[in-house]
GROMACS .gro file of C-alpha atoms in nm:
model
  201
    1VAL     CA    1   4.111  -0.751   0.192
    2GLN     CA    2   3.759  -0.848   0.087
    3PHE     CA    3   3.627  -0.806   0.441
    4LYS     CA    4   3.782  -0.459   0.464
    5LYS     CA    5   3.612  -0.367   0.136
    6LEU     CA    6   3.282  -0.495   0.277
    7GLN     CA    7   3.328  -0.280   0.587
    8GLU     CA    8   3.396   0.027   0.373
    9LEU     CA    9   3.085  -0.034   0.163
   10ALA     CA   10   2.874  -0.092   0.475
   11LYS     CA   11   3.002   0.234   0.625
   12GLU     CA   12   2.916   0.423   0.306
   13LEU     CA   13   2.567   0.267   0.308
   14SER     CA   14   2.525   0.363   0.676
   15ASN     CA   15   2.616   0.724   0.603
   16ARG     CA   16   2.367   0.741   0.316
   17ARG     CA   17   2.093   0.590   0.530
   18LYS     CA   18   2.157   0.840   0.810
   19GLU     CA   19   2.159   1.131   0.565
   20SER     CA   20   1.830   1.032   0.404
   21ALA     CA   21   1.639   0.898   0.709
   22GLN     CA   22   1.498   1.231   0.825
   23LYS     CA   23   1.396   1.349   0.478
   24PHE     CA   24   1.236   1.011   0.407
   25ALA     CA   25   1.049   1.020   0.742
   26GLU     CA   26   0.920   1.370   0.667
   27GLN     CA   27   0.786   1.265   0.325
   28LEU     CA   28   0.632   0.949   0.472
   29GLN     CA   29   0.468   1.149   0.751
   30GLN     CA   30   0.324   1.397   0.502
   31ASP     CA   31   0.174   1.119   0.287
   32ILE     CA   32   0.033   0.937   0.592
   33ARG     CA   33  -0.129   1.259   0.714
   34SER     CA   34  -0.303   1.295   0.377
   35LEU     CA   35  -0.474   0.959   0.449
   36GLU     CA   36  -0.692   1.089   0.734
   37MET     CA   37  -0.425   1.076   1.006
   38PRO     CA   38  -0.358   1.451   1.042
   39ARG     CA   39  -0.154   1.416   1.366
   40ALA     CA   40   0.048   1.108   1.273
   41GLU     CA   41   0.420   1.122   1.338
   42ILE     CA   42   0.698   0.904   1.199
   43LYS     CA   43   1.059   0.878   1.303
   44ILE     CA   44   1.327   0.657   1.145
   45GLU     CA   45   1.629   0.552   1.349
   46VAL     CA   46   1.942   0.400   1.197
   47SER     CA   47   2.157   0.223   1.457
   48PRO     CA   48   2.468   0.004   1.420
   49LEU     CA   49   2.463  -0.374   1.437
   50GLU     CA   50   2.741  -0.569   1.605
   51SER     CA   51   2.827  -0.750   1.284
   52LEU     CA   52   2.775  -0.729   0.908
   53VAL     CA   53   2.462  -0.883   0.758
   54SER     CA   54   2.339  -0.912   0.399
   55THR     CA   55   2.181  -0.563   0.418
   56GLY     CA   56   2.482  -0.387   0.569
   57ALA     CA   57   2.576  -0.300   0.926
   58ASP     CA   58   2.261  -0.117   1.036
   59LYS     CA   59   1.932  -0.176   1.207
   60VAL     CA   60   1.658   0.052   1.072
   61ASP     CA   61   1.358   0.107   1.302
   62PHE     CA   62   1.035   0.292   1.227
   63PHE     CA   63   0.868   0.469   1.520
   64PHE     CA   64   0.508   0.585   1.499
   65GLY     CA   65   0.242   0.778   1.683
   66ALA     CA   66  -0.107   0.826   1.543
   67ASN     CA   67  -0.223   1.112   1.765
   68GLY     CA   68   0.072   1.350   1.780
   69ALA     CA   69   0.101   1.371   2.157
   70GLY     CA   70   0.340   1.154   2.356
   71ALA     CA   71   0.641   0.941   2.277
   72LEU     CA   72   0.663   0.743   1.955
   73SER     CA   73   0.681   0.364   1.972
   74GLU     CA   74   0.798   0.091   1.737
   75ILE     CA   75   0.539   0.082   1.461
   76SER     CA   76   0.477  -0.294   1.471
   77LYS     CA   77   0.377  -0.269   1.839
   78VAL     CA   78   0.138   0.027   1.830
   79ALA     CA   79  -0.018   0.066   1.483
   80SER     CA   80  -0.362  -0.082   1.419
   81GLY     CA   81  -0.438  -0.282   1.104
   82GLY     CA   82  -0.589   0.023   0.933
   83GLU     CA   83  -0.296   0.243   1.034
   84LEU     CA   84  -0.044  -0.013   0.907
   85SER     CA   85  -0.233  -0.033   0.576
   86ARG     CA   86  -0.203   0.343   0.529
   87VAL     CA   87   0.162   0.351   0.631
   88MET     CA   88   0.242   0.069   0.385
   89LEU     CA   89   0.060   0.244   0.101
   90ALA     CA   90   0.239   0.573   0.173
   91LEU     CA   91   0.571   0.386   0.191
   92LYS     CA   92   0.512   0.209  -0.141
   93SER     CA   93   0.399   0.535  -0.300
   94ILE     CA   94   0.734   0.696  -0.212
   95VAL     CA   95   0.930   0.391  -0.331
   96ALA     CA   96   0.739   0.407  -0.663
   97LYS     CA   97   0.842   0.772  -0.712
   98TYR     CA   98   1.214   0.702  -0.680
   99THR     CA   99   1.251   0.363  -0.843
  100SER     CA  100   1.178   0.240  -1.192
  101LEU     CA  101   0.963  -0.054  -1.086
  102PRO     CA  102   0.744  -0.152  -1.382
  103THR     CA  103   0.474  -0.315  -1.168
  104MET     CA  104   0.346  -0.303  -0.810
  105ILE     CA  105   0.092  -0.539  -0.652
  106PHE     CA  106  -0.134  -0.440  -0.362
  107ASP     CA  107  -0.298  -0.745  -0.207
  108GLU     CA  108  -0.574  -0.604   0.015
  109ILE     CA  109  -0.363  -0.311   0.129
  110ASP     CA  110  -0.693  -0.154   0.235
  111THR     CA  111  -0.738  -0.393   0.531
  112GLY     CA  112  -0.898  -0.218   0.827
  113VAL     CA  113  -1.008   0.095   0.640
  114SER     CA  114  -1.331   0.212   0.479
  115GLY     CA  115  -1.526   0.516   0.367
  116LYS     CA  116  -1.336   0.840   0.317
  117ILE     CA  117  -1.000   0.681   0.400
  118ALA     CA  118  -1.052   0.407   0.139
  119ASP     CA  119  -1.144   0.672  -0.117
  120LYS     CA  120  -0.821   0.864  -0.051
  121MET     CA  121  -0.619   0.542  -0.067
  122GLY     CA  122  -0.786   0.466  -0.400
  123ASP     CA  123  -0.685   0.809  -0.530
  124MET     CA  124  -0.323   0.750  -0.422
  125ILE     CA  125  -0.318   0.408  -0.592
  126GLY     CA  126  -0.470   0.565  -0.905
  127GLN     CA  127  -0.200   0.834  -0.914
  128MET     CA  128   0.069   0.568  -0.887
  129GLY     CA  129  -0.096   0.387  -1.179
  130GLU     CA  130  -0.025   0.685  -1.405
  131ASN     CA  131   0.348   0.602  -1.399
  132MET     CA  132   0.354   0.227  -1.356
  133GLN     CA  133   0.138  -0.083  -1.376
  134ILE     CA  134  -0.064  -0.144  -1.059
  135PHE     CA  135  -0.255  -0.456  -0.959
  136ALA     CA  136  -0.486  -0.380  -0.664
  137ILE     CA  137  -0.675  -0.671  -0.508
  138THR     CA  138  -0.960  -0.529  -0.302
  139HIS     CA  139  -1.302  -0.586  -0.150
  140LEU     CA  140  -1.375  -0.214  -0.115
  141PRO     CA  141  -1.593  -0.033  -0.371
  142GLN     CA  142  -1.406   0.295  -0.314
  143ILE     CA  143  -1.089   0.134  -0.451
  144ALA     CA  144  -1.245  -0.097  -0.711
  145SER     CA  145  -1.422   0.202  -0.868
  146LYS     CA  146  -1.101   0.391  -0.947
  147LYS     CA  147  -0.914   0.410  -1.279
  148GLY     CA  148  -0.819   0.121  -1.501
  149ALA     CA  149  -0.952  -0.219  -1.595
  150HIS     CA  150  -1.160  -0.419  -1.348
  151TYR     CA  151  -1.116  -0.796  -1.323
  152LEU     CA  152  -1.333  -1.029  -1.118
  153VAL     CA  153  -1.165  -1.327  -0.953
  154TYR     CA  154  -1.413  -1.599  -0.862
  155LYS     CA  155  -1.426  -1.965  -0.768
  156GLU     CA  156  -1.650  -2.239  -0.906
  157PHE     CA  157  -1.684  -2.607  -0.828
  158ASP     CA  158  -1.661  -2.829  -1.135
  159GLY     CA  159  -1.852  -3.154  -1.188
  160ASP     CA  160  -1.574  -3.353  -1.019
  161GLY     CA  161  -1.613  -3.142  -0.702
  162GLN     CA  162  -1.281  -2.963  -0.752
  163ALA     CA  163  -1.271  -2.589  -0.681
  164ARG     CA  164  -1.130  -2.388  -0.969
  165THR     CA  165  -1.042  -2.019  -0.969
  166TYR     CA  166  -1.118  -1.801  -1.269
  167ILE     CA  167  -1.052  -1.440  -1.366
  168LYS     CA  168  -1.264  -1.230  -1.599
  169GLN     CA  169  -1.233  -0.875  -1.727
  170LEU     CA  170  -1.559  -0.690  -1.664
  171SER     CA  171  -1.745  -0.479  -1.916
  172GLU     CA  172  -1.858  -0.132  -1.804
  173LYS     CA  173  -2.205  -0.263  -1.712
  174GLU     CA  174  -2.061  -0.564  -1.528
  175ARG     CA  175  -1.824  -0.333  -1.344
  176VAL     CA  176  -2.112  -0.115  -1.224
  177ASN     CA  177  -2.297  -0.426  -1.103
  178GLU     CA  178  -1.987  -0.561  -0.924
  179VAL     CA  179  -1.920  -0.232  -0.745
  180ALA     CA  180  -2.293  -0.218  -0.655
  181ARG     CA  181  -2.261  -0.572  -0.510
  182MET     CA  182  -1.969  -0.453  -0.298
  183LEU     CA  183  -2.189  -0.171  -0.170
  184SER     CA  184  -2.503  -0.370  -0.096
  185GLY     CA  185  -2.420  -0.741  -0.084
  186SER     CA  186  -2.561  -1.007  -0.315
  187GLN     CA  187  -2.901  -0.832  -0.344
  188LEU     CA  188  -2.860  -0.562  -0.611
  189THR     CA  189  -3.074  -0.255  -0.555
  190ASP     CA  190  -3.138   0.046  -0.779
  191THR     CA  191  -2.983   0.270  -0.513
  192ALA     CA  192  -2.664   0.060  -0.504
  193ILE     CA  193  -2.639   0.073  -0.884
  194LEU     CA  194  -2.679   0.452  -0.882
  195ASN     CA  195  -2.415   0.479  -0.607
  196ALA     CA  196  -2.181   0.252  -0.804
  197GLU     CA  197  -2.222   0.462  -1.118
  198GLU     CA  198  -2.146   0.776  -0.917
  199LEU     CA  199  -1.834   0.620  -0.763
  200ILE     CA  200  -1.703   0.502  -1.100
  201ASN     CA  201  -1.771   0.833  -1.272
   0.00000   0.00000   0.00000
């Protein structure tokens, strides 16, 4: 009896997944294209498994193509690090819209991107932060300069030779200097400080 009930629930879940897969793929594709991949294509396939597992009776595969032309392939096999970063951000952005998650953490989701792409990713993260709490761990000035509080995580060696990690909320001036350091390295220049101020403002 319980197994039959499980089968019924799995079938209902399968039907819902199949109904929503195309709409979800279209929204994901639209968001990915806004992150400097104007020809990117996404397809989601829901196929049956031979037996029930903890997530139901389906296998869900994401297929991807960055350039629009040609057949799509399984995303894990063809997407570069930068492409995967953008797909993951777009995916999490959609999840955030339809769930009531109070907090989301991005641990270097900007891997493999820079410049204009990083700036657009920062804007997307900032928009998400208007409806929920976001922690974004980054080494990119385009993302660190966006909305919200800025914390510096750093490591120091104590007298006993042990490495200890600290976190500190930055003042506005410290924030400008830290973003400037991200732009120019350890040597702070007037140009980097001006650029940092422009990014933050």
